[in-house]
Amino acid sequence: MIRWPAEAVWEAVAPLLPGFTVEVLPEIDSSNTELMRRARAGRNEPVLLVAERQTAGRGRLGRAWHGEPGDSLTFSLGLPLAPPDWAGLSLAVGVSVAESLHPRTRLKWPNDLWVDDRKLAGILIETASFGGGGPARQAVIGIGVNIAPPLGSLSTPAISLQELEAGLDAGAALLRIAEPLVRNLQLFEQHGFAPFQARFQARDALRDRAVTLSDGTAGTAHGVTEDGSLLVHTAAGMQAISSSEVSVRPASS
Ligand code: BTN
């Protein structure tokens, strides 16, 4: 059984987010799906939902996200946000989680967390409108962190937090991530991605590396712009890549 520091998370976050609650569910299809269901039903209270087990965990680009209880931390934070510009939100979340987890964590654009080119954590962000036409939307920020090495082999090389820091469990990781994440979301709501640009660059896993875009275009990554687009120098010149449907990967050669 996992011991969750629900009260400590609540104590750290509630002063920043009035009405905030922490919930731990033994099993759910997906913590993101659950908070999106609630948002569509008009529930927009700030909540952090930990799923001990997800039966239909979701990753970016329609992929599945698998994790066994204890071996991975899977949770979603739902809160209303009204930034002047949403561009770069997923990168800002990546910066926050990377800074909280481990000094060696790097960011693989747009928001995968890597250590030594192996995936430590992934982020899936969705938003739902409130209706009524105001600027605020309910943001659902789903985070999955590998805590212990997986038993089976994975298609993507993965790394777990316990390989970096023996003894760290899912609850301790959650406690590290939650409060800075809320503070950084509030910073993003005020100022957008700009305050995160240099912080992203400091952890950019792709900088100056050969990359291939999903349409086959080859180039070299040159960091991110003020709105979080990835700059790639290609044969056709510098391109700013903003679509999350574009996959960027280190070239094989
Ligand atoms: C990715 O790397 O593709 C994103 C993975 C996001 C996984 C987390 S686990 C908690 C939350 N609930 C989900 O179904 N997905 C996110």
XYZ file of N, CA and C and ligand atoms in Angstrom:
775
model
N 0.830 -1.211 0.000
C 0.000 0.000 0.000
C 0.869 1.269 0.000
N 0.470 2.216 -0.799
C 1.255 3.446 -0.878
C 0.717 4.439 0.162
N 1.609 5.111 0.840
C 1.175 6.170 1.766
C 1.290 7.495 1.027
N 0.152 8.146 0.823
C 0.157 9.403 0.076
C 0.187 10.596 1.033
N 1.034 11.575 0.765
C 1.106 12.748 1.646
C 0.012 13.760 1.284
N -1.258 13.280 1.270
C -2.350 14.126 0.781
C -2.490 15.397 1.620
N -2.345 15.236 2.939
C -2.518 16.406 3.801
C -1.398 17.430 3.589
N -0.174 16.920 3.461
C 0.962 17.837 3.262
C 0.823 18.570 1.917
N 0.347 17.859 0.885
C 0.139 18.517 -0.422
C -0.939 19.589 -0.259
N -2.014 19.224 0.433
C -3.111 20.184 0.620
C -2.615 21.427 1.369
N -1.846 21.195 2.433
C -1.359 22.329 3.236
C -0.462 23.262 2.426
N 0.299 22.685 1.501
C 1.207 23.514 0.698
C 0.452 24.276 -0.394
N -0.608 23.673 -0.914
C -1.258 24.255 -2.098
C -2.490 25.093 -1.768
N -3.244 24.698 -0.731
C -4.510 25.386 -0.444
C -4.360 26.901 -0.245
N -3.260 27.380 0.393
C -3.135 28.831 0.520
C -3.037 29.549 -0.833
N -2.574 28.827 -1.863
C -2.440 29.436 -3.194
C -3.736 29.332 -3.991
N -4.516 28.282 -3.688
C -5.707 27.971 -4.484
C -6.898 27.740 -3.556
N -7.658 28.775 -3.241
C -8.802 28.580 -2.354
C -9.755 27.521 -2.920
N -10.239 26.653 -2.040
C -11.176 25.606 -2.460
C -10.494 24.348 -2.962
N -9.158 24.322 -2.896
C -8.381 23.189 -3.413
C -8.628 21.923 -2.593
N -8.738 20.784 -3.283
C -8.838 19.493 -2.584
C -7.871 18.496 -3.212
N -7.531 17.469 -2.442
C -6.685 16.374 -2.927
C -7.505 15.091 -2.828
N -7.524 14.316 -3.894
C -8.251 13.033 -3.882
C -7.311 11.935 -4.329
N -7.406 10.782 -3.665
C -6.641 9.611 -4.100
C -7.643 8.516 -4.435
N -7.625 8.038 -5.673
C -8.537 6.973 -6.088
C -7.738 5.690 -6.318
N -8.220 4.554 -5.788
C -7.498 3.291 -6.014
C -7.472 2.908 -7.491
N -8.540 3.230 -8.206
C -8.571 2.865 -9.641
C -9.525 3.782 -10.394
N -9.113 4.145 -11.586
C -9.950 4.988 -12.457
C -9.473 4.712 -13.885
N -10.299 5.018 -14.877
C -9.824 4.815 -16.251
C -8.579 5.675 -16.503
N -8.724 6.977 -16.241
C -7.596 7.889 -16.430
C -7.897 9.140 -15.602
N -6.906 9.628 -14.865
C -7.163 10.818 -14.037
C -7.488 12.021 -14.914
N -6.901 12.094 -16.119
C -7.244 13.193 -17.023
C -8.683 13.068 -17.510
N -9.053 11.835 -17.907
C -10.411 11.629 -18.409
C -11.424 11.999 -17.336
N -11.146 11.606 -16.095
C -12.077 11.899 -14.997
C -12.219 13.415 -14.790
N -11.099 14.141 -14.784
C -11.209 15.585 -14.547
C -11.818 16.298 -15.756
N -11.620 15.772 -16.946
C -12.287 16.359 -18.123
C -13.792 16.108 -18.058
N -14.193 14.905 -17.595
C -15.633 14.623 -17.420
C -16.239 15.624 -16.441
N -15.524 15.835 -15.322
C -16.051 16.766 -14.314
C -16.150 18.181 -14.884
N -15.106 18.572 -15.626
C -15.095 19.938 -16.176
C -16.271 20.122 -17.139
N -16.514 19.109 -17.967
C -17.621 19.223 -18.938
C -18.969 19.242 -18.223
N -18.996 18.673 -17.006
C -20.238 18.703 -16.216
C -20.321 19.998 -15.399
N -19.413 20.924 -15.654
C -19.483 22.239 -15.020
C -18.731 22.344 -13.696
N -17.955 21.304 -13.358
C -17.222 21.358 -12.091
C -15.825 21.911 -12.340
N -15.574 23.104 -11.831
C -14.280 23.719 -12.119
C -13.517 24.096 -10.860
N -13.763 23.332 -9.786
C -13.012 23.584 -8.561
C -11.589 23.046 -8.735
N -10.605 23.703 -8.080
C -9.237 23.194 -8.205
C -9.070 21.874 -7.443
N -8.507 20.883 -8.095
C -8.388 19.561 -7.481
C -7.142 18.853 -7.993
N -6.514 18.096 -7.118
C -5.412 17.225 -7.549
C -5.897 15.797 -7.322
N -5.957 15.045 -8.401
C -6.496 13.684 -8.365
C -5.379 12.688 -8.641
N -5.060 11.882 -7.617
C -4.045 10.837 -7.789
C -4.765 9.546 -8.144
N -4.296 8.859 -9.169
C -4.847 7.553 -9.518
C -3.804 6.506 -9.160
N -4.143 5.609 -8.234
C -3.161 4.557 -7.900
C -3.010 3.607 -9.075
N -4.124 3.352 -9.769
C -4.066 2.528 -10.971
C -4.959 3.165 -12.037
N -4.452 3.256 -13.259
C -5.277 3.717 -14.375
C -5.524 2.525 -15.307
N -6.785 2.336 -15.674
C -7.084 1.220 -16.576
C -7.032 1.661 -18.031
N -7.061 2.964 -18.265
C -6.981 3.483 -19.645
C -6.195 4.785 -19.635
N -4.973 4.712 -19.080
C -4.113 5.896 -19.030
C -3.783 6.364 -20.447
N -3.778 7.668 -20.626
C -3.558 8.222 -21.971
C -2.291 9.064 -22.029
N -1.575 8.926 -23.144
C -0.410 9.760 -23.399
C -0.730 10.762 -24.499
N 0.267 11.508 -24.921
C 0.073 12.464 -26.014
C -0.110 11.717 -27.323
N -0.692 12.417 -28.273
C -0.843 11.915 -29.638
C -1.577 10.568 -29.678
N -2.559 10.410 -28.775
C -3.407 9.206 -28.788
C -2.737 7.933 -28.291
N -1.541 8.075 -27.736
C -0.855 6.876 -27.235
C -1.423 6.467 -25.877
N -1.152 5.214 -25.479
C -1.566 4.753 -24.144
C -0.444 5.053 -23.153
N -0.800 5.184 -21.897
C 0.212 5.357 -20.836
C 0.010 4.256 -19.808
N 0.992 3.383 -19.671
C 0.884 2.251 -18.751
C 1.707 2.515 -17.496
N 1.220 2.017 -16.385
C 1.988 2.136 -15.141
C 1.377 1.243 -14.091
N 2.208 0.612 -13.310
C 1.725 -0.248 -12.217
C 1.735 0.562 -10.917
N 0.748 0.310 -10.029
C 0.725 1.038 -8.756
C 2.077 0.953 -8.044
N 2.558 2.090 -7.605
C 3.842 2.129 -6.904
C 5.016 2.308 -7.843
N 4.917 1.726 -9.048
C 6.010 1.864 -10.013
C 5.938 3.175 -10.769
N 4.748 3.787 -10.717
C 4.653 5.077 -11.390
C 3.696 5.985 -10.631
N 3.980 7.271 -10.718
C 3.112 8.288 -10.117
C 2.229 8.820 -11.227
N 0.916 8.696 -11.062
C 0.002 9.181 -12.101
C -1.046 10.069 -11.438
N -1.058 11.328 -11.828
C -2.045 12.242 -11.242
C -2.368 13.356 -12.228
N -3.497 14.019 -11.946
C -3.877 15.182 -12.745
C -4.264 16.314 -11.810
N -3.905 17.509 -12.238
C -4.288 18.718 -11.520
C -5.297 19.449 -12.395
N -6.455 19.741 -11.829
C -7.456 20.511 -12.576
C -7.644 21.852 -11.907
N -7.604 22.924 -12.693
C -7.819 24.258 -12.117
C -8.221 25.233 -13.207
N -9.004 26.264 -12.845
C -9.356 27.261 -13.844
C -8.154 28.162 -14.125
N -7.918 28.467 -15.388
C -6.813 29.351 -15.776
C -7.316 30.326 -16.839
N -6.797 31.546 -16.768
C -7.173 32.534 -17.779
C -5.933 33.312 -18.217
N -4.948 32.638 -18.842
C -3.755 33.370 -19.273
C -4.103 34.240 -20.493
N -3.353 35.319 -20.709
C -3.612 36.139 -21.894
C -3.348 35.334 -23.173
N -2.435 34.371 -23.101
C -2.065 33.561 -24.267
C -1.708 32.170 -23.740
N -2.301 31.133 -24.349
C -2.069 29.771 -23.874
C -0.781 29.158 -24.439
N -0.182 29.810 -25.420
C 0.989 29.216 -26.074
C 2.097 28.976 -25.058
N 2.666 27.786 -25.075
C 3.794 27.480 -24.210
C 3.401 26.885 -22.864
N 2.091 26.708 -22.600
C 1.681 26.168 -21.297
C 2.325 24.808 -21.030
N 2.306 23.928 -22.033
C 2.826 22.579 -21.769
C 4.337 22.625 -21.506
N 5.037 23.560 -22.145
C 6.481 23.679 -21.885
C 6.725 24.216 -20.478
N 5.891 25.188 -20.062
C 6.048 25.759 -18.721
C 5.820 24.681 -17.662
N 4.836 23.818 -17.894
C 4.587 22.714 -16.954
C 5.801 21.783 -16.941
N 6.345 21.495 -18.115
C 7.535 20.645 -18.199
C 8.697 21.233 -17.419
N 8.901 22.541 -17.557
C 9.991 23.211 -16.828
C 9.790 23.022 -15.325
N 8.557 23.264 -14.867
C 8.279 23.164 -13.431
C 8.560 21.752 -12.919
N 8.041 20.745 -13.607
C 8.202 19.367 -13.128
C 9.674 18.953 -13.214
N 10.350 19.342 -14.286
C 11.776 18.993 -14.431
C 12.594 19.591 -13.288
N 12.317 20.860 -12.962
C 13.069 21.511 -11.882
C 12.801 20.842 -10.534
N 11.592 20.295 -10.373
C 11.241 19.674 -9.082
C 11.834 18.284 -8.934
N 12.013 17.570 -10.047
C 12.314 16.145 -9.932
C 13.771 15.822 -9.664
N 14.651 16.310 -10.533
C 16.055 15.925 -10.379
C 16.922 16.882 -11.192
N 18.094 17.270 -10.662
C 18.938 18.235 -11.389
C 19.331 17.767 -12.790
N 19.350 16.428 -13.007
C 19.792 15.957 -14.328
C 18.661 15.892 -15.350
N 17.452 16.273 -14.957
C 16.314 16.166 -15.876
C 16.412 17.197 -16.999
N 16.219 16.724 -18.222
C 16.224 17.599 -19.399
C 14.845 17.559 -20.039
N 14.573 18.568 -20.874
C 13.269 18.637 -21.544
C 13.426 18.351 -23.018
N 12.667 17.386 -23.475
C 12.646 17.075 -24.902
C 11.361 17.691 -25.442
N 11.524 18.729 -26.286
C 10.388 19.512 -26.754
C 9.273 18.618 -27.277
N 7.983 18.837 -26.981
C 7.557 19.989 -26.196
C 7.622 19.785 -24.679
N 7.356 18.564 -24.178
C 7.317 18.485 -22.716
C 7.624 17.099 -22.143
N 8.376 16.288 -22.864
C 8.836 15.036 -22.251
C 10.008 15.342 -21.326
N 10.079 14.596 -20.236
C 11.215 14.760 -19.325
C 12.173 13.603 -19.538
N 13.403 13.922 -19.834
C 14.415 12.924 -20.135
C 15.591 13.048 -19.173
N 16.198 11.908 -18.880
C 17.526 11.902 -18.253
C 18.376 10.984 -19.118
N 19.491 11.456 -19.575
C 20.375 10.688 -20.463
C 19.596 10.110 -21.653
N 18.720 10.899 -22.248
C 17.909 10.499 -23.409
C 16.945 9.353 -23.104
N 16.679 9.110 -21.844
C 15.669 8.106 -21.472
C 14.518 8.832 -20.791
N 13.289 8.356 -21.048
C 12.120 9.095 -20.574
C 11.847 8.839 -19.098
N 11.751 9.941 -18.339
C 11.465 9.862 -16.904
C 9.989 10.161 -16.633
N 9.420 11.067 -17.413
C 8.041 11.482 -17.152
C 7.410 12.062 -18.404
N 6.075 12.017 -18.435
C 5.338 12.588 -19.561
C 4.189 13.443 -19.048
N 3.763 14.358 -19.891
C 2.740 15.336 -19.502
C 1.669 15.398 -20.580
N 0.414 15.353 -20.157
C -0.711 15.482 -21.095
C -1.626 16.590 -20.586
N -1.753 17.656 -21.384
C -2.571 18.796 -20.951
C -3.799 18.912 -21.840
N -4.940 19.050 -21.200
C -6.194 19.247 -21.930
C -6.924 20.412 -21.283
N -7.808 21.063 -22.027
C -8.601 22.133 -21.423
C -10.061 21.976 -21.825
N -10.930 22.460 -20.964
C -12.369 22.436 -21.253
C -12.925 23.830 -21.010
N -13.855 24.242 -21.852
C -14.404 25.603 -21.686
C -15.448 25.596 -20.574
N -15.669 26.760 -20.012
C -16.651 26.913 -18.939
C -18.049 27.147 -19.470
N -18.117 27.579 -20.733
C -19.393 28.127 -21.206
C -19.478 29.556 -20.692
N -20.362 30.333 -21.226
C -20.528 31.707 -20.747
C -19.588 32.696 -21.408
N -18.608 32.205 -22.161
C -17.801 33.097 -22.992
C -16.690 33.844 -22.280
N -16.434 33.586 -20.983
C -15.335 34.264 -20.288
C -13.998 33.745 -20.775
N -12.883 34.377 -20.339
C -11.562 33.960 -20.823
C -11.055 32.678 -20.144
N -11.600 32.328 -18.970
C -11.048 31.186 -18.221
C -11.500 29.863 -18.817
N -10.604 28.886 -18.766
C -10.916 27.501 -19.122
C -10.425 26.619 -17.985
N -11.002 25.445 -17.883
C -10.493 24.491 -16.904
C -9.309 23.770 -17.546
N -8.136 23.904 -16.928
C -6.959 23.198 -17.433
C -6.821 21.896 -16.667
N -6.594 20.816 -17.388
C -6.361 19.511 -16.761
C -4.949 19.084 -17.137
N -4.097 19.042 -16.120
C -2.671 18.806 -16.343
C -2.330 17.428 -15.805
N -2.127 16.474 -16.699
C -1.864 15.103 -16.296
C -0.376 14.806 -16.353
N 0.125 14.193 -15.294
C 1.568 13.924 -15.198
C 1.783 12.462 -14.826
N 2.635 11.791 -15.554
C 3.017 10.420 -15.235
C 4.532 10.366 -15.062
N 4.975 9.869 -13.900
C 6.416 9.804 -13.608
C 6.789 8.351 -13.337
N 7.838 7.865 -13.982
C 8.351 6.525 -13.676
C 9.071 6.579 -12.336
N 8.596 5.752 -11.397
C 9.194 5.775 -10.055
C 10.181 4.617 -9.887
N 9.747 3.410 -10.264
C 10.617 2.232 -10.154
C 10.823 1.660 -11.552
N 11.939 0.956 -11.781
C 12.181 0.394 -13.118
C 11.061 -0.572 -13.492
N 10.555 -0.508 -14.743
C 9.501 -1.434 -15.154
C 10.034 -2.852 -15.239
N 9.135 -3.832 -15.012
C 9.567 -5.235 -15.054
C 9.849 -5.674 -16.489
N 8.908 -5.384 -17.369
C 9.069 -5.800 -18.768
C 9.918 -4.812 -19.530
N 10.176 -5.099 -20.794
C 10.933 -4.135 -21.598
C 9.947 -3.207 -22.296
N 10.344 -1.979 -22.476
C 9.495 -0.983 -23.117
C 10.070 -0.640 -24.485
N 9.175 -0.210 -25.396
C 9.667 0.156 -26.726
C 10.529 1.424 -26.657
N 10.090 2.409 -25.800
C 10.928 3.600 -25.630
C 11.810 3.401 -24.410
N 13.094 3.719 -24.503
C 13.950 3.553 -23.334
C 13.472 4.463 -22.210
N 13.283 3.886 -21.030
C 12.765 4.666 -19.904
C 13.775 4.660 -18.773
N 13.643 5.642 -17.905
C 14.458 5.689 -16.692
C 13.500 5.988 -15.544
N 13.838 5.530 -14.362
C 12.937 5.788 -13.236
C 13.659 6.619 -12.184
N 12.846 7.305 -11.385
C 13.384 8.194 -10.361
C 14.263 7.432 -9.362
N 13.870 6.179 -9.071
C 14.652 5.417 -8.085
C 16.031 5.038 -8.611
N 16.222 5.046 -9.930
C 17.570 4.824 -10.469
C 18.447 6.054 -10.234
N 17.790 7.208 -10.050
C 18.526 8.451 -9.833
C 18.670 8.754 -8.352
N 17.666 8.324 -7.587
C 17.632 8.646 -6.166
C 16.974 7.477 -5.451
N 17.793 6.571 -4.928
C 17.260 5.356 -4.301
C 16.324 5.730 -3.150
N 15.239 5.003 -3.039
C 14.347 5.177 -1.896
C 13.237 6.196 -2.102
N 13.307 6.991 -3.162
C 12.262 7.992 -3.385
C 10.987 7.297 -3.871
N 9.855 7.549 -3.211
C 8.628 6.892 -3.649
C 7.667 7.883 -4.309
N 6.531 7.337 -4.760
C 5.594 8.152 -5.535
C 5.060 9.330 -4.711
N 4.811 9.075 -3.416
C 4.286 10.143 -2.567
C 5.282 11.285 -2.415
N 6.560 10.934 -2.220
C 7.584 11.969 -2.062
C 7.730 12.770 -3.360
N 7.614 12.082 -4.497
C 7.718 12.783 -5.780
C 6.543 13.754 -5.945
N 5.351 13.305 -5.568
C 4.173 14.175 -5.677
C 4.336 15.431 -4.834
N 4.848 15.230 -3.627
C 5.033 16.360 -2.711
C 6.025 17.375 -3.283
N 7.030 16.889 -3.981
C 8.002 17.800 -4.606
C 7.380 18.595 -5.746
N 6.514 17.908 -6.504
C 6.022 18.514 -7.748
C 4.897 19.523 -7.517
N 3.964 19.202 -6.570
C 2.661 19.879 -6.552
C 2.721 21.399 -6.326
N 3.376 21.814 -5.254
C 3.293 23.239 -4.912
C 4.034 24.124 -5.928
N 5.266 23.763 -6.333
C 5.906 24.578 -7.368
C 5.099 24.610 -8.670
N 4.416 23.495 -8.970
C 3.619 23.468 -10.196
C 2.508 24.514 -10.145
N 1.816 24.584 -9.006
C 0.732 25.567 -8.894
C 1.303 26.990 -8.975
N 2.419 27.227 -8.294
C 3.041 28.563 -8.366
C 3.424 28.914 -9.798
N 3.990 27.937 -10.507
C 4.416 28.208 -11.886
C 3.216 28.404 -12.811
N 2.115 27.701 -12.533
C 0.908 27.921 -13.341
C 0.375 29.330 -13.111
N 0.486 29.802 -11.883
C 0.023 31.164 -11.605
C 0.946 32.201 -12.251
N 2.246 31.876 -12.306
C 3.188 32.752 -13.015
C 2.855 32.782 -14.500
N 2.550 31.589 -15.055
C 2.188 31.506 -16.477
C 0.908 32.291 -16.739
N -0.034 32.204 -15.832
C -1.312 32.904 -16.026
C -1.084 34.417 -16.080
N -0.100 34.901 -15.303
C 0.193 36.333 -15.282
C 1.010 36.771 -16.491
N 2.039 35.991 -16.829
C 3.048 36.481 -17.776
C 3.252 35.598 -18.993
N 2.502 34.509 -19.115
C 2.677 33.625 -20.261
C 3.996 32.868 -20.205
N 4.506 32.443 -21.371
C 5.699 31.588 -21.407
C 7.014 32.351 -21.185
N 7.007 33.675 -21.395
C 8.267 34.443 -21.375
C 9.167 34.125 -20.169
N 8.640 34.105 -18.926
C 9.546 33.831 -17.805
C 10.108 32.405 -17.781
N 9.584 31.532 -18.651
C 10.037 30.139 -18.658
C 11.041 29.863 -19.778
N 11.198 30.827 -20.691
C 12.014 30.560 -21.887
C 13.455 30.196 -21.509
N 14.092 31.010 -20.680
C 15.499 30.729 -20.308
C 15.590 29.454 -19.480
N 14.587 29.222 -18.666
C 14.593 28.004 -17.834
C 14.461 26.764 -18.717
N 13.662 26.885 -19.785
C 13.562 25.754 -20.727
C 14.911 25.539 -21.418
N 15.512 26.654 -21.887
C 16.784 26.541 -22.622
C 17.863 25.869 -21.766
N 17.813 26.142 -20.455
C 18.833 25.580 -19.553
C 18.727 24.056 -19.471
N 17.567 23.519 -19.854
C 17.359 22.062 -19.746
C 17.025 21.430 -21.085
N 17.209 22.167 -22.165
C 16.797 21.709 -23.494
C 17.636 20.503 -23.938
N 16.973 19.345 -24.077
C 17.692 18.112 -24.449
C 18.062 18.095 -25.932
N 17.425 18.937 -26.731
C 17.644 18.865 -28.186
C 18.607 19.928 -28.702
N 18.957 20.879 -27.869
C 19.726 22.031 -28.335
C 20.977 21.612 -29.097
N 21.129 22.204 -30.290
C 22.292 21.973 -31.160
C 22.414 20.521 -31.619
N 21.333 19.773 -31.505
C 21.389 18.375 -31.962
C 20.645 18.219 -33.273
N 21.060 17.218 -34.026
C 20.371 16.897 -35.281
C 19.020 16.291 -34.956
N 17.982 16.818 -35.588
C 16.630 16.305 -35.336
C 15.946 16.039 -36.675
N 14.913 15.220 -36.607
C 14.105 14.954 -37.793
C 12.655 15.235 -37.447
N 11.998 16.056 -38.255
C 10.583 16.329 -38.007
C 9.750 15.163 -38.528
N 8.506 15.099 -38.080
C 7.685 13.933 -38.459
C 7.412 13.878 -39.959
N 7.568 15.004 -40.669
C 7.389 14.948 -42.131
C 8.696 14.573 -42.834
N 9.711 14.217 -42.068
C 10.968 13.759 -42.657
C 12.023 14.853 -42.804
N 11.637 16.115 -42.577
C 12.604 17.207 -42.713
C 13.706 17.076 -41.661
N 14.948 17.195 -42.112
C 16.078 17.115 -41.178
C 16.548 18.519 -40.827
N 17.104 18.683 -39.642
C 17.613 19.995 -39.254
C 18.354 19.915 -37.941
N 18.651 21.112 -37.425
C 19.330 21.198 -36.126
C 18.478 22.057 -35.200
N 18.252 21.575 -33.986
C 17.409 22.310 -33.030
C 18.183 23.475 -32.418
N 17.495 24.623 -32.325
C 18.145 25.830 -31.803
C 17.366 26.490 -30.681
N 16.770 25.676 -29.814
C 16.072 26.265 -28.670
C 14.639 26.663 -29.008
N 14.023 27.404 -28.078
C 12.612 27.757 -28.245
C 12.426 29.267 -28.278
N 11.339 29.676 -28.932
C 11.018 31.104 -29.031
C 10.260 31.543 -27.780
N 9.910 32.840 -27.729
C 9.176 33.380 -26.572
C 7.796 32.775 -26.413
N 7.255 32.183 -27.491
C 5.945 31.546 -27.345
C 6.058 30.018 -27.282
N 7.291 29.514 -27.143
C 7.471 28.077 -26.925
C 7.614 27.252 -28.191
N 7.661 27.896 -29.357
C 7.894 27.132 -30.588
C 9.348 26.659 -30.619
N 9.557 25.487 -31.253
C 10.916 24.958 -31.374
C 11.552 25.494 -32.653
N 12.740 26.063 -32.530
C 13.447 26.573 -33.716
C 14.310 25.459 -34.296
N 14.075 25.186 -35.584
C 14.854 24.135 -36.243
C 15.450 24.717 -37.517
N 16.766 24.634 -37.611
C 17.434 25.120 -38.816
C 17.452 23.999 -39.836
N 16.758 24.208 -40.941
C 16.656 23.179 -41.981
C 17.280 23.706 -43.263
N 17.291 22.865 -44.296
C 17.843 23.299 -45.589
C 17.074 24.505 -46.119
N 15.805 24.652 -45.717
C 14.987 25.776 -46.189
C 15.093 26.991 -45.273
N 16.005 26.947 -44.294
C 16.150 28.066 -43.369
C 15.590 27.719 -41.996
N 15.494 28.767 -41.146
C 15.031 28.526 -39.773
C 13.508 28.382 -39.761
N 13.030 27.309 -39.138
C 11.581 27.104 -39.023
C 11.199 27.104 -37.548
N 10.054 27.743 -37.241
C 9.521 27.705 -35.869
C 8.403 26.671 -35.853
N 8.619 25.601 -35.097
C 7.669 24.488 -35.055
C 6.781 24.657 -33.830
N 5.478 24.765 -34.055
C 4.604 24.992 -32.899
C 3.592 23.877 -32.685
N 3.290 23.117 -33.745
C 2.219 22.132 -33.603
C 2.665 20.946 -32.771
N 1.812 20.559 -31.831
C 2.158 19.403 -30.996
C 2.039 18.107 -31.784
N 1.486 18.168 -32.979
C 1.406 16.978 -33.820
C 2.736 16.681 -34.507
N 3.652 17.613 -34.425
C 4.960 17.378 -35.026
C 5.823 16.640 -34.010
N 6.328 15.474 -34.423
C 7.214 14.778 -33.496
C 8.649 15.084 -33.891
N 9.444 15.331 -32.919
C 10.841 15.676 -33.176
C 11.697 14.626 -32.492
N 12.654 14.083 -33.215
C 13.483 13.052 -32.580
C 14.918 13.197 -33.066
N 15.840 12.794 -32.215
C 17.229 12.867 -32.642
C 17.429 12.050 -33.910
N 18.144 12.591 -34.875
C 18.412 11.850 -36.095
C 19.270 10.635 -35.774
N 19.082 9.565 -36.550
C 19.811 8.332 -36.226
C 21.289 8.441 -36.565
N 21.631 9.299 -37.505
C 23.048 9.385 -37.875
C 23.702 10.564 -37.188
C 3.033 11.337 -22.699
O 4.222 11.236 -22.409
O 2.600 10.969 -23.800
C 2.078 11.913 -21.683
C 1.788 10.934 -20.587
C 0.819 11.490 -19.562
C 0.393 10.423 -18.577
C -0.407 10.998 -17.431
S -0.638 9.813 -16.143
C -1.799 10.839 -15.361
C -2.638 11.458 -16.456
N -3.743 10.595 -16.806
C -3.635 10.109 -18.043
O -4.435 9.321 -18.582
N -2.530 10.595 -18.641
C -1.799 11.492 -17.754
